[in-house]
PDB file of C-alpha atoms and ligand atoms in Angstrom:
ATOM      1  CA  MET A   1    -142.266 -91.634  21.431  1.00  0.00           C
ATOM      2  CA  ASN A   2    -142.226 -95.018  23.025  1.00  0.00           C
ATOM      3  CA  ALA A   3    -144.104 -94.609  26.288  1.00  0.00           C
ATOM      4  CA  GLN A   4    -147.611 -95.656  25.421  1.00  0.00           C
ATOM      5  CA  PRO A   5    -149.447 -96.191  28.700  1.00  0.00           C
ATOM      6  CA  SER A   6    -151.018 -99.575  29.258  1.00  0.00           C
ATOM      7  CA  ASN A   7    -154.471-100.055  30.787  1.00  0.00           C
ATOM      8  CA  GLU A   8    -153.605-103.520  32.021  1.00  0.00           C
ATOM      9  CA  PRO A   9    -153.903-103.935  35.797  1.00  0.00           C
ATOM     10  CA  ASP A  10    -150.628-103.351  37.675  1.00  0.00           C
ATOM     11  CA  ARG A  11    -150.170-106.080  40.319  1.00  0.00           C
ATOM     12  CA  HIS A  12    -147.479-104.022  42.105  1.00  0.00           C
ATOM     13  CA  ARG A  13    -149.701-100.979  42.374  1.00  0.00           C
ATOM     14  CA  TYR A  14    -149.694-100.559  46.174  1.00  0.00           C
ATOM     15  CA  LEU A  15    -145.983-101.065  46.583  1.00  0.00           C
ATOM     16  CA  PHE A  16    -144.472 -99.265  43.623  1.00  0.00           C
ATOM     17  CA  ALA A  17    -147.138 -97.601  41.569  1.00  0.00           C
ATOM     18  CA  ASP A  18    -146.440 -93.960  42.435  1.00  0.00           C
ATOM     19  CA  SER A  19    -142.666 -93.960  42.126  1.00  0.00           C
ATOM     20  CA  ASP A  20    -142.656 -96.257  39.101  1.00  0.00           C
ATOM     21  CA  VAL A  21    -145.330 -94.329  37.229  1.00  0.00           C
ATOM     22  CA  ALA A  22    -143.845 -90.965  38.247  1.00  0.00           C
ATOM     23  CA  ALA A  23    -140.410 -92.065  37.004  1.00  0.00           C
ATOM     24  CA  ARG A  24    -141.865 -93.228  33.662  1.00  0.00           C
ATOM     25  CA  ARG A  25    -143.630 -89.913  33.323  1.00  0.00           C
ATOM     26  CA  LEU A  26    -140.429 -87.968  33.990  1.00  0.00           C
ATOM     27  CA  GLU A  27    -138.562 -90.031  31.394  1.00  0.00           C
ATOM     28  CA  PHE A  28    -141.243 -89.203  28.841  1.00  0.00           C
ATOM     29  CA  LEU A  29    -141.401 -85.551  29.918  1.00  0.00           C
ATOM     30  CA  ALA A  30    -137.617 -85.276  29.450  1.00  0.00           C
ATOM     31  CA  GLN A  31    -138.028 -86.149  25.764  1.00  0.00           C
ATOM     32  CA  VAL A  32    -141.024 -83.854  25.264  1.00  0.00           C
ATOM     33  CA  PHE A  33    -139.401 -80.800  26.916  1.00  0.00           C
ATOM     34  CA  ALA A  34    -135.849 -81.343  25.579  1.00  0.00           C
ATOM     35  CA  GLN A  35    -136.403 -78.686  22.898  1.00  0.00           C
ATOM     36  CA  SER A  36    -137.316 -75.924  25.352  1.00  0.00           C
ATOM     37  CA  THR A  37    -134.582 -76.858  27.843  1.00  0.00           C
ATOM     38  CA  LYS A  38    -131.945 -76.986  25.105  1.00  0.00           C
ATOM     39  CA  ALA A  39    -132.998 -73.520  23.918  1.00  0.00           C
ATOM     40  CA  LEU A  40    -132.630 -72.139  27.457  1.00  0.00           C
ATOM     41  CA  LEU A  41    -129.219 -73.754  28.021  1.00  0.00           C
ATOM     42  CA  MET A  42    -127.931 -72.549  24.627  1.00  0.00           C
ATOM     43  CA  ASP A  43    -129.265 -68.992  24.940  1.00  0.00           C
ATOM     44  CA  ALA A  44    -128.237 -68.459  28.578  1.00  0.00           C
ATOM     45  CA  GLY A  45    -124.615 -67.668  27.665  1.00  0.00           C
ATOM     46  CA  VAL A  46    -123.208 -69.725  30.534  1.00  0.00           C
ATOM     47  CA  GLY A  47    -120.338 -71.493  28.728  1.00  0.00           C
ATOM     48  CA  ALA A  48    -119.233 -74.870  30.144  1.00  0.00           C
ATOM     49  CA  PRO A  49    -119.661 -74.593  33.936  1.00  0.00           C
ATOM     50  CA  ALA A  50    -117.101 -76.388  36.109  1.00  0.00           C
ATOM     51  CA  HIS A  51    -119.822 -77.601  38.480  1.00  0.00           C
ATOM     52  CA  ALA A  52    -123.528 -77.659  37.544  1.00  0.00           C
ATOM     53  CA  VAL A  53    -126.236 -78.699  40.007  1.00  0.00           C
ATOM     54  CA  ASP A  54    -129.696 -79.980  39.055  1.00  0.00           C
ATOM     55  CA  LEU A  55    -132.199 -79.059  41.794  1.00  0.00           C
ATOM     56  CA  GLY A  56    -135.117 -81.509  42.097  1.00  0.00           C
ATOM     57  CA  CYS A  57    -133.336 -83.864  39.678  1.00  0.00           C
ATOM     58  CA  GLY A  58    -135.852 -86.745  39.898  1.00  0.00           C
ATOM     59  CA  PRO A  59    -134.385 -89.930  38.341  1.00  0.00           C
ATOM     60  CA  GLY A  60    -131.623 -87.835  36.722  1.00  0.00           C
ATOM     61  CA  TYR A  61    -132.845 -87.162  33.165  1.00  0.00           C
ATOM     62  CA  THR A  62    -132.355 -83.385  33.489  1.00  0.00           C
ATOM     63  CA  THR A  63    -128.969 -83.918  35.200  1.00  0.00           C
ATOM     64  CA  ARG A  64    -127.617 -85.899  32.255  1.00  0.00           C
ATOM     65  CA  PHE A  65    -129.126 -83.433  29.790  1.00  0.00           C
ATOM     66  CA  LEU A  66    -127.265 -80.582  31.539  1.00  0.00           C
ATOM     67  CA  ALA A  67    -123.981 -82.509  31.380  1.00  0.00           C
ATOM     68  CA  GLN A  68    -124.403 -83.420  27.698  1.00  0.00           C
ATOM     69  CA  THR A  69    -125.640 -80.024  26.504  1.00  0.00           C
ATOM     70  CA  LEU A  70    -123.243 -77.787  28.446  1.00  0.00           C
ATOM     71  CA  GLY A  71    -120.217 -80.107  28.660  1.00  0.00           C
ATOM     72  CA  CYS A  72    -119.873 -79.481  32.426  1.00  0.00           C
ATOM     73  CA  GLN A  73    -116.751 -80.874  34.125  1.00  0.00           C
ATOM     74  CA  ARG A  74    -118.837 -82.007  37.099  1.00  0.00           C
ATOM     75  CA  VAL A  75    -122.601 -82.385  37.515  1.00  0.00           C
ATOM     76  CA  SER A  76    -124.606 -83.156  40.667  1.00  0.00           C
ATOM     77  CA  GLY A  77    -128.293 -83.881  41.162  1.00  0.00           C
ATOM     78  CA  LEU A  78    -130.226 -83.183  44.381  1.00  0.00           C
ATOM     79  CA  ASP A  79    -133.665 -84.564  45.230  1.00  0.00           C
ATOM     80  CA  ASN A  80    -135.556 -85.370  48.432  1.00  0.00           C
ATOM     81  CA  SER A  81    -137.089 -88.570  47.024  1.00  0.00           C
ATOM     82  CA  LYS A  82    -135.197 -91.699  48.104  1.00  0.00           C
ATOM     83  CA  ALA A  83    -136.755 -93.685  45.262  1.00  0.00           C
ATOM     84  CA  PHE A  84    -135.679 -91.189  42.583  1.00  0.00           C
ATOM     85  CA  ILE A  85    -132.132 -90.810  43.973  1.00  0.00           C
ATOM     86  CA  SER A  86    -131.705 -94.563  44.096  1.00  0.00           C
ATOM     87  CA  LEU A  87    -133.012 -94.854  40.497  1.00  0.00           C
ATOM     88  CA  ALA A  88    -130.676 -92.047  39.388  1.00  0.00           C
ATOM     89  CA  ARG A  89    -127.677 -93.708  41.065  1.00  0.00           C
ATOM     90  CA  SER A  90    -128.503 -97.056  39.458  1.00  0.00           C
ATOM     91  CA  SER A  91    -128.247 -95.391  36.024  1.00  0.00           C
ATOM     92  CA  VAL A  92    -124.601 -94.327  36.601  1.00  0.00           C
ATOM     93  CA  HIS A  93    -122.296 -96.682  34.703  1.00  0.00           C
ATOM     94  CA  ASP A  94    -119.059 -98.101  36.125  1.00  0.00           C
ATOM     95  CA  GLY A  95    -116.794 -95.954  33.934  1.00  0.00           C
ATOM     96  CA  GLU A  96    -118.563 -92.730  34.969  1.00  0.00           C
ATOM     97  CA  GLY A  97    -117.150 -92.714  38.531  1.00  0.00           C
ATOM     98  CA  GLU A  98    -118.741 -89.911  40.551  1.00  0.00           C
ATOM     99  CA  ASN A  99    -119.923 -87.932  37.544  1.00  0.00           C
ATOM    100  CA  PRO A 100    -122.861 -87.452  37.590  1.00  0.00           C
ATOM    101  CA  SER A 101    -123.392 -87.834  41.332  1.00  0.00           C
ATOM    102  CA  PHE A 102    -126.793 -87.894  42.999  1.00  0.00           C
ATOM    103  CA  HIS A 103    -127.574 -86.834  46.582  1.00  0.00           C
ATOM    104  CA  LEU A 104    -130.627 -87.114  48.814  1.00  0.00           C
ATOM    105  CA  HIS A 105    -131.261 -83.535  49.955  1.00  0.00           C
ATOM    106  CA  ASP A 106    -134.151 -81.142  50.577  1.00  0.00           C
ATOM    107  CA  ILE A 107    -133.280 -78.213  48.315  1.00  0.00           C
ATOM    108  CA  THR A 108    -135.123 -75.749  50.571  1.00  0.00           C
ATOM    109  CA  LYS A 109    -132.219 -76.248  53.010  1.00  0.00           C
ATOM    110  CA  VAL A 110    -128.794 -74.668  52.504  1.00  0.00           C
ATOM    111  CA  PRO A 111    -125.911 -75.360  52.415  1.00  0.00           C
ATOM    112  CA  PHE A 112    -126.126 -78.072  49.783  1.00  0.00           C
ATOM    113  CA  PRO A 113    -123.965 -81.151  50.536  1.00  0.00           C
ATOM    114  CA  ILE A 114    -121.893 -80.821  47.341  1.00  0.00           C
ATOM    115  CA  GLY A 115    -119.935 -77.565  47.699  1.00  0.00           C
ATOM    116  CA  PRO A 116    -120.456 -74.360  45.712  1.00  0.00           C
ATOM    117  CA  ALA A 117    -121.830 -74.454  42.158  1.00  0.00           C
ATOM    118  CA  ASN A 118    -121.079 -72.474  39.027  1.00  0.00           C
ATOM    119  CA  LEU A 119    -124.573 -73.171  37.740  1.00  0.00           C
ATOM    120  CA  LEU A 120    -127.841 -74.131  39.451  1.00  0.00           C
ATOM    121  CA  TYR A 121    -130.713 -75.385  37.306  1.00  0.00           C
ATOM    122  CA  CYS A 122    -134.294 -76.411  37.996  1.00  0.00           C
ATOM    123  CA  ARG A 123    -137.341 -77.365  35.923  1.00  0.00           C
ATOM    124  CA  PHE A 124    -140.892 -78.030  37.164  1.00  0.00           C
ATOM    125  CA  LEU A 125    -139.700 -77.676  40.767  1.00  0.00           C
ATOM    126  CA  ILE A 126    -140.975 -74.243  41.883  1.00  0.00           C
ATOM    127  CA  THR A 127    -144.556 -75.588  41.584  1.00  0.00           C
ATOM    128  CA  HIS A 128    -143.827 -77.848  44.567  1.00  0.00           C
ATOM    129  CA  LEU A 129    -142.269 -75.281  46.919  1.00  0.00           C
ATOM    130  CA  ALA A 130    -144.125 -73.767  49.886  1.00  0.00           C
ATOM    131  CA  GLU A 131    -142.093 -70.541  49.960  1.00  0.00           C
ATOM    132  CA  PRO A 132    -140.598 -70.152  46.473  1.00  0.00           C
ATOM    133  CA  GLU A 133    -139.241 -66.598  46.796  1.00  0.00           C
ATOM    134  CA  ALA A 134    -137.370 -67.278  50.066  1.00  0.00           C
ATOM    135  CA  THR A 135    -136.024 -70.602  48.776  1.00  0.00           C
ATOM    136  CA  ILE A 136    -134.797 -69.109  45.489  1.00  0.00           C
ATOM    137  CA  SER A 137    -133.013 -66.275  47.277  1.00  0.00           C
ATOM    138  CA  SER A 138    -131.308 -68.783  49.618  1.00  0.00           C
ATOM    139  CA  TRP A 139    -129.876 -70.585  46.541  1.00  0.00           C
ATOM    140  CA  ALA A 140    -127.742 -67.528  45.718  1.00  0.00           C
ATOM    141  CA  THR A 141    -125.548 -68.429  48.717  1.00  0.00           C
ATOM    142  CA  GLN A 142    -124.672 -71.744  47.017  1.00  0.00           C
ATOM    143  CA  LEU A 143    -123.351 -70.088  43.855  1.00  0.00           C
ATOM    144  CA  GLN A 144    -119.786 -69.062  43.128  1.00  0.00           C
ATOM    145  CA  SER A 145    -119.301 -65.427  42.220  1.00  0.00           C
ATOM    146  CA  ASN A 146    -120.503 -64.877  38.584  1.00  0.00           C
ATOM    147  CA  GLY A 147    -122.333 -68.239  38.787  1.00  0.00           C
ATOM    148  CA  TYR A 148    -125.747 -68.685  37.146  1.00  0.00           C
ATOM    149  CA  LEU A 149    -129.202 -69.750  38.318  1.00  0.00           C
ATOM    150  CA  LEU A 150    -131.442 -71.069  35.498  1.00  0.00           C
ATOM    151  CA  MET A 151    -135.101 -71.882  36.052  1.00  0.00           C
ATOM    152  CA  GLU A 152    -137.959 -72.944  33.791  1.00  0.00           C
ATOM    153  CA  GLU A 153    -141.587 -73.362  34.770  1.00  0.00           C
ATOM    154  CA  ALA A 154    -144.963 -73.230  33.054  1.00  0.00           C
ATOM    155  CA  GLU A 155    -146.503 -69.754  32.876  1.00  0.00           C
ATOM    156  CA  TRP A 156    -149.571 -70.936  30.966  1.00  0.00           C
ATOM    157  CA  ILE A 157    -150.906 -73.912  29.021  1.00  0.00           C
ATOM    158  CA  ASP A 158    -153.214 -73.066  26.144  1.00  0.00           C
ATOM    159  CA  THR A 159    -155.616 -75.673  24.759  1.00  0.00           C
ATOM    160  CA  SER A 160    -159.088 -75.942  23.275  1.00  0.00           C
ATOM    161  CA  LEU A 161    -159.608 -79.661  23.974  1.00  0.00           C
ATOM    162  CA  SER A 162    -162.067 -80.253  26.816  1.00  0.00           C
ATOM    163  CA  VAL A 163    -160.308 -83.390  28.121  1.00  0.00           C
ATOM    164  CA  PHE A 164    -157.142 -81.297  28.549  1.00  0.00           C
ATOM    165  CA  THR A 165    -158.908 -78.302  30.120  1.00  0.00           C
ATOM    166  CA  ASP A 166    -160.733 -80.623  32.544  1.00  0.00           C
ATOM    167  CA  TYR A 167    -157.464 -82.309  33.538  1.00  0.00           C
ATOM    168  CA  LEU A 168    -155.634 -78.973  33.930  1.00  0.00           C
ATOM    169  CA  GLU A 169    -158.427 -77.413  36.020  1.00  0.00           C
ATOM    170  CA  MET A 170    -158.412 -80.462  38.295  1.00  0.00           C
ATOM    171  CA  THR A 171    -154.616 -80.360  38.711  1.00  0.00           C
ATOM    172  CA  GLU A 172    -154.687 -76.614  39.349  1.00  0.00           C
ATOM    173  CA  ALA A 173    -157.317 -77.126  42.069  1.00  0.00           C
ATOM    174  CA  ILE A 174    -155.323 -79.899  43.774  1.00  0.00           C
ATOM    175  CA  LEU A 175    -152.190 -77.734  43.819  1.00  0.00           C
ATOM    176  CA  ALA A 176    -154.159 -74.706  45.050  1.00  0.00           C
ATOM    177  CA  SER A 177    -155.512 -76.852  47.916  1.00  0.00           C
ATOM    178  CA  GLN A 178    -151.845 -77.238  48.982  1.00  0.00           C
ATOM    179  CA  SER A 179    -151.073 -73.516  48.396  1.00  0.00           C
ATOM    180  CA  ASN A 180    -149.046 -74.380  45.273  1.00  0.00           C
ATOM    181  CA  SER A 181    -149.447 -73.166  41.716  1.00  0.00           C
ATOM    182  CA  LEU A 182    -149.523 -75.073  38.441  1.00  0.00           C
ATOM    183  CA  TYR A 183    -148.305 -71.891  36.724  1.00  0.00           C
ATOM    184  CA  PRO A 184    -145.457 -70.368  38.797  1.00  0.00           C
ATOM    185  CA  GLY A 185    -143.887 -68.747  35.688  1.00  0.00           C
ATOM    186  CA  GLY A 186    -145.466 -65.347  36.483  1.00  0.00           C
ATOM    187  CA  LEU A 187    -144.053 -65.475  40.011  1.00  0.00           C
ATOM    188  CA  LEU A 188    -140.575 -66.055  38.547  1.00  0.00           C
ATOM    189  CA  ASP A 189    -140.929 -63.109  36.186  1.00  0.00           C
ATOM    190  CA  ASN A 190    -141.868 -60.897  39.157  1.00  0.00           C
ATOM    191  CA  LEU A 191    -138.730 -61.796  41.122  1.00  0.00           C
ATOM    192  CA  LYS A 192    -136.728 -58.651  41.664  1.00  0.00           C
ATOM    193  CA  ASN A 193    -132.988 -58.267  41.298  1.00  0.00           C
ATOM    194  CA  THR A 194    -131.302 -58.478  44.677  1.00  0.00           C
ATOM    195  CA  ASP A 195    -127.916 -57.166  45.794  1.00  0.00           C
ATOM    196  CA  CYS A 196    -126.288 -60.363  44.598  1.00  0.00           C
ATOM    197  CA  LEU A 197    -128.666 -61.803  41.922  1.00  0.00           C
ATOM    198  CA  LYS A 198    -129.182 -59.945  38.629  1.00  0.00           C
ATOM    199  CA  THR A 199    -131.608 -60.971  35.856  1.00  0.00           C
ATOM    200  CA  ARG A 200    -129.821 -61.811  32.595  1.00  0.00           C
ATOM    201  CA  LEU A 201    -132.792 -63.327  30.707  1.00  0.00           C
ATOM    202  CA  SER A 202    -136.533 -63.609  31.249  1.00  0.00           C
ATOM    203  CA  ARG A 203    -138.738 -64.843  28.426  1.00  0.00           C
ATOM    204  CA  VAL A 204    -141.629 -67.146  27.593  1.00  0.00           C
ATOM    205  CA  TYR A 205    -140.633 -70.033  25.303  1.00  0.00           C
ATOM    206  CA  ARG A 206    -143.655 -71.399  23.409  1.00  0.00           C
ATOM    207  CA  LEU A 207    -143.721 -75.164  22.916  1.00  0.00           C
ATOM    208  CA  SER A 208    -146.435 -76.991  20.965  1.00  0.00           C
ATOM    209  CA  ILE A 209    -146.851 -80.607  22.027  1.00  0.00           C
ATOM    210  CA  THR A 210    -148.761 -83.269  20.109  1.00  0.00           C
ATOM    211  CA  ASN A 211    -152.133 -84.292  21.552  1.00  0.00           C
ATOM    212  CA  ALA A 212    -150.813 -87.862  21.909  1.00  0.00           C
ATOM    213  CA  ASP A 213    -147.741 -86.773  23.905  1.00  0.00           C
ATOM    214  CA  ALA A 214    -149.700 -84.408  26.172  1.00  0.00           C
ATOM    215  CA  ALA A 215    -152.323 -87.120  26.772  1.00  0.00           C
ATOM    216  CA  THR A 216    -149.577 -89.627  27.632  1.00  0.00           C
ATOM    217  CA  MET A 217    -148.051 -87.273  30.240  1.00  0.00           C
ATOM    218  CA  PHE A 218    -151.446 -86.415  31.732  1.00  0.00           C
ATOM    219  CA  TYR A 219    -152.547 -90.070  31.791  1.00  0.00           C
ATOM    220  CA  LEU A 220    -149.397 -91.124  33.645  1.00  0.00           C
ATOM    221  CA  ASN A 221    -149.804 -88.239  36.093  1.00  0.00           C
ATOM    222  CA  LEU A 222    -153.447 -89.132  36.686  1.00  0.00           C
ATOM    223  CA  GLN A 223    -152.361 -92.557  37.988  1.00  0.00           C
ATOM    224  CA  SER A 224    -150.901 -90.743  41.034  1.00  0.00           C
ATOM    225  CA  LEU A 225    -153.370 -87.850  41.228  1.00  0.00           C
ATOM    226  CA  LYS A 226    -156.508 -89.972  41.309  1.00  0.00           C
ATOM    227  CA  ASP A 227    -155.631 -91.208  44.811  1.00  0.00           C
ATOM    228  CA  HIS A 228    -155.229 -87.678  46.189  1.00  0.00           C
ATOM    229  CA  PRO A 229    -157.695 -86.925  49.047  1.00  0.00           C
ATOM    230  CA  PHE A 230    -158.801 -83.754  47.220  1.00  0.00           C
ATOM    231  CA  ILE A 231    -160.031 -85.902  44.311  1.00  0.00           C
ATOM    232  CA  HIS A 232    -161.902 -88.278  46.619  1.00  0.00           C
ATOM    233  CA  ALA A 233    -163.603 -85.323  48.277  1.00  0.00           C
ATOM    234  CA  ASN A 234    -164.403 -83.306  45.148  1.00  0.00           C
ATOM    235  CA  SER A 235    -164.768 -85.558  42.083  1.00  0.00           C
ATOM    236  CA  ALA A 236    -167.058 -88.407  41.150  1.00  0.00           C
ATOM    237  CA  GLY A 237    -165.224 -91.679  40.441  1.00  0.00           C
ATOM    238  CA  THR A 238    -167.011 -91.977  37.088  1.00  0.00           C
ATOM    239  CA  GLU A 239    -165.764 -88.518  36.058  1.00  0.00           C
ATOM    240  CA  ILE A 240    -162.131 -89.534  36.727  1.00  0.00           C
ATOM    241  CA  GLN A 241    -162.595 -92.878  34.956  1.00  0.00           C
ATOM    242  CA  ARG A 242    -163.955 -91.075  31.886  1.00  0.00           C
ATOM    243  CA  MET A 243    -161.035 -88.619  31.910  1.00  0.00           C
ATOM    244  CA  GLU A 244    -158.600 -91.519  32.234  1.00  0.00           C
ATOM    245  CA  GLN A 245    -160.183 -93.391  29.319  1.00  0.00           C
ATOM    246  CA  ASP A 246    -160.307 -90.263  27.109  1.00  0.00           C
ATOM    247  CA  LEU A 247    -156.621 -89.519  27.814  1.00  0.00           C
ATOM    248  CA  LEU A 248    -155.670 -93.117  27.086  1.00  0.00           C
ATOM    249  CA  THR A 249    -157.557 -93.054  23.759  1.00  0.00           C
ATOM    250  CA  LEU A 250    -155.933 -89.737  22.800  1.00  0.00           C
ATOM    251  CA  SER A 251    -152.469 -91.011  23.786  1.00  0.00           C
ATOM    252  CA  ARG A 252    -152.835 -93.719  21.116  1.00  0.00           C
ATOM    253  CA  THR A 253    -153.675 -91.381  18.263  1.00  0.00           C
ATOM    254  CA  THR A 254    -151.202 -90.912  15.444  1.00  0.00           C
ATOM    255  CA  GLY A 255    -150.639 -88.124  12.939  1.00  0.00           C
ATOM    256  CA  GLY A 256    -148.940 -85.583  15.207  1.00  0.00           C
ATOM    257  CA  ARG A 257    -151.914 -83.211  15.602  1.00  0.00           C
ATOM    258  CA  SER A 258    -151.330 -80.530  18.278  1.00  0.00           C
ATOM    259  CA  GLN A 259    -154.065 -78.579  20.086  1.00  0.00           C
ATOM    260  CA  ILE A 260    -152.039 -77.725  23.186  1.00  0.00           C
ATOM    261  CA  GLU A 261    -149.183 -75.297  23.739  1.00  0.00           C
ATOM    262  CA  TRP A 262    -147.005 -74.586  26.804  1.00  0.00           C
ATOM    263  CA  GLY A 263    -145.684 -71.128  27.637  1.00  0.00           C
ATOM    264  CA  MET A 264    -142.463 -71.884  29.543  1.00  0.00           C
ATOM    265  CA  ARG A 265    -141.035 -69.001  31.606  1.00  0.00           C
ATOM    266  CA  GLN A 266    -137.264 -69.224  31.316  1.00  0.00           C
ATOM    267  CA  LEU A 267    -135.104 -67.214  33.671  1.00  0.00           C
ATOM    268  CA  VAL A 268    -131.396 -66.672  34.021  1.00  0.00           C
ATOM    269  CA  PHE A 269    -129.964 -64.937  37.098  1.00  0.00           C
ATOM    270  CA  GLN A 270    -126.286 -64.254  37.658  1.00  0.00           C
ATOM    271  CA  ARG A 271    -124.617 -63.921  41.018  1.00  0.00           C
ATOM    272  CA  ILE A 272    -122.597 -60.726  41.220  1.00  0.00           C
TER     273      ILE A 272
HETATM  274  C1  LIG B   1    -141.851 -82.610  38.444  1.00  0.00           C
HETATM  275  S1  LIG B   1    -140.379 -83.328  39.053  1.00  0.00           S
HETATM  276  C2  LIG B   1    -139.169 -82.612  37.954  1.00  0.00           C
HETATM  277  C3  LIG B   1    -137.938 -83.449  37.800  1.00  0.00           C
HETATM  278  C4  LIG B   1    -136.918 -82.888  36.812  1.00  0.00           C
HETATM  279  N1  LIG B   1    -136.478 -81.585  37.220  1.00  0.00           N
HETATM  280  C5  LIG B   1    -137.502 -82.831  35.415  1.00  0.00           C
HETATM  281  O1  LIG B   1    -137.829 -81.755  34.919  1.00  0.00           O
HETATM  282  O2  LIG B   1    -137.667 -83.917  34.832  1.00  0.00           O
HETATM  283  C6  LIG B   1    -140.079 -82.449  40.565  1.00  0.00           C
HETATM  284  C7  LIG B   1    -138.951 -83.060  41.350  1.00  0.00           C
HETATM  285  O3  LIG B   1    -138.656 -82.202  42.456  1.00  0.00           O
HETATM  286  C8  LIG B   1    -138.431 -83.000  43.597  1.00  0.00           C
HETATM  287  N2  LIG B   1    -138.649 -82.151  44.786  1.00  0.00           N
HETATM  288  C9  LIG B   1    -139.796 -81.534  45.160  1.00  0.00           C
HETATM  289  N3  LIG B   1    -139.595 -80.825  46.306  1.00  0.00           N
HETATM  290  C10 LIG B   1    -138.295 -81.010  46.641  1.00  0.00           C
HETATM  291  C11 LIG B   1    -137.472 -80.555  47.727  1.00  0.00           C
HETATM  292  N4  LIG B   1    -137.964 -79.747  48.688  1.00  0.00           N
HETATM  293  N5  LIG B   1    -136.178 -80.946  47.756  1.00  0.00           N
HETATM  294  C12 LIG B   1    -135.665 -81.752  46.793  1.00  0.00           C
HETATM  295  N6  LIG B   1    -136.397 -82.208  45.753  1.00  0.00           N
HETATM  296  C13 LIG B   1    -137.690 -81.844  45.663  1.00  0.00           C
HETATM  297  C14 LIG B   1    -139.398 -84.163  43.444  1.00  0.00           C
HETATM  298  O4  LIG B   1    -139.011 -85.290  44.228  1.00  0.00           O
HETATM  299  C15 LIG B   1    -139.290 -84.422  41.943  1.00  0.00           C
HETATM  300  O5  LIG B   1    -138.252 -85.317  41.637  1.00  0.00           O
END
């Protein structure tokens, strides 16, 4: 995959570094996780929804993947990042009109500004929510009757490589300091059926990722994480520099060796 990180200094770092690096990481992540997302969309039994909505759409890679894989008539993306929504909108070509359409919106607030949906989808979003259970149950009100809610999140990441375990422990600690979880998959599996939402599928999809691809994603993420106040307070600069260098070296390896596997919790609810 063509997203080798560069260790050359970035002159625009203070102005654009976070959104630019985060967008590059999401583009790369979209390629790496396409296999697991495709399996969920194919196995969910949702047909071709008239209106699908991508919650926490970022720059729109998942939104387009939904449209292409399911053949939706209409697809909308919602995100609360101005930078990502503007990037997503800039990727819509002239001939595409309003499809896909992208909207700046905090998805913890209902109603959504795009009318009812036949399918709601999110990936790697629950990790960032302060009150996931309450937010997820509020989404049911935005679904048409018989509409579907599909979610996928990490339940575990299994690896024996110390540079990966060090990175994952650090990320887990940062998220815990904000009362968030790196592994919200278990929380999703514990969600109970409600009067209007019934579980149609709950499984863990196992995805092996090459060391080079995992290192690339982690390296790009580290560019944002290393400025987090938790890191300044709890980690030595030299420790982070070593992790960064080790990830960069690993990201440049070839041969496709994999010593890291994701367990992705995939859930399908249907509104009754
Ligand atoms: C890790 S990214 C995942 C993006 C995309 N779903 C994917 O898998 O490539 C999480 C996204 O959720 C968005 N997000 C987080 N909290 C949000 C909120 N309360 N409302 C809307 N978007 C949110 C972030 O801006 C970011 O684009």
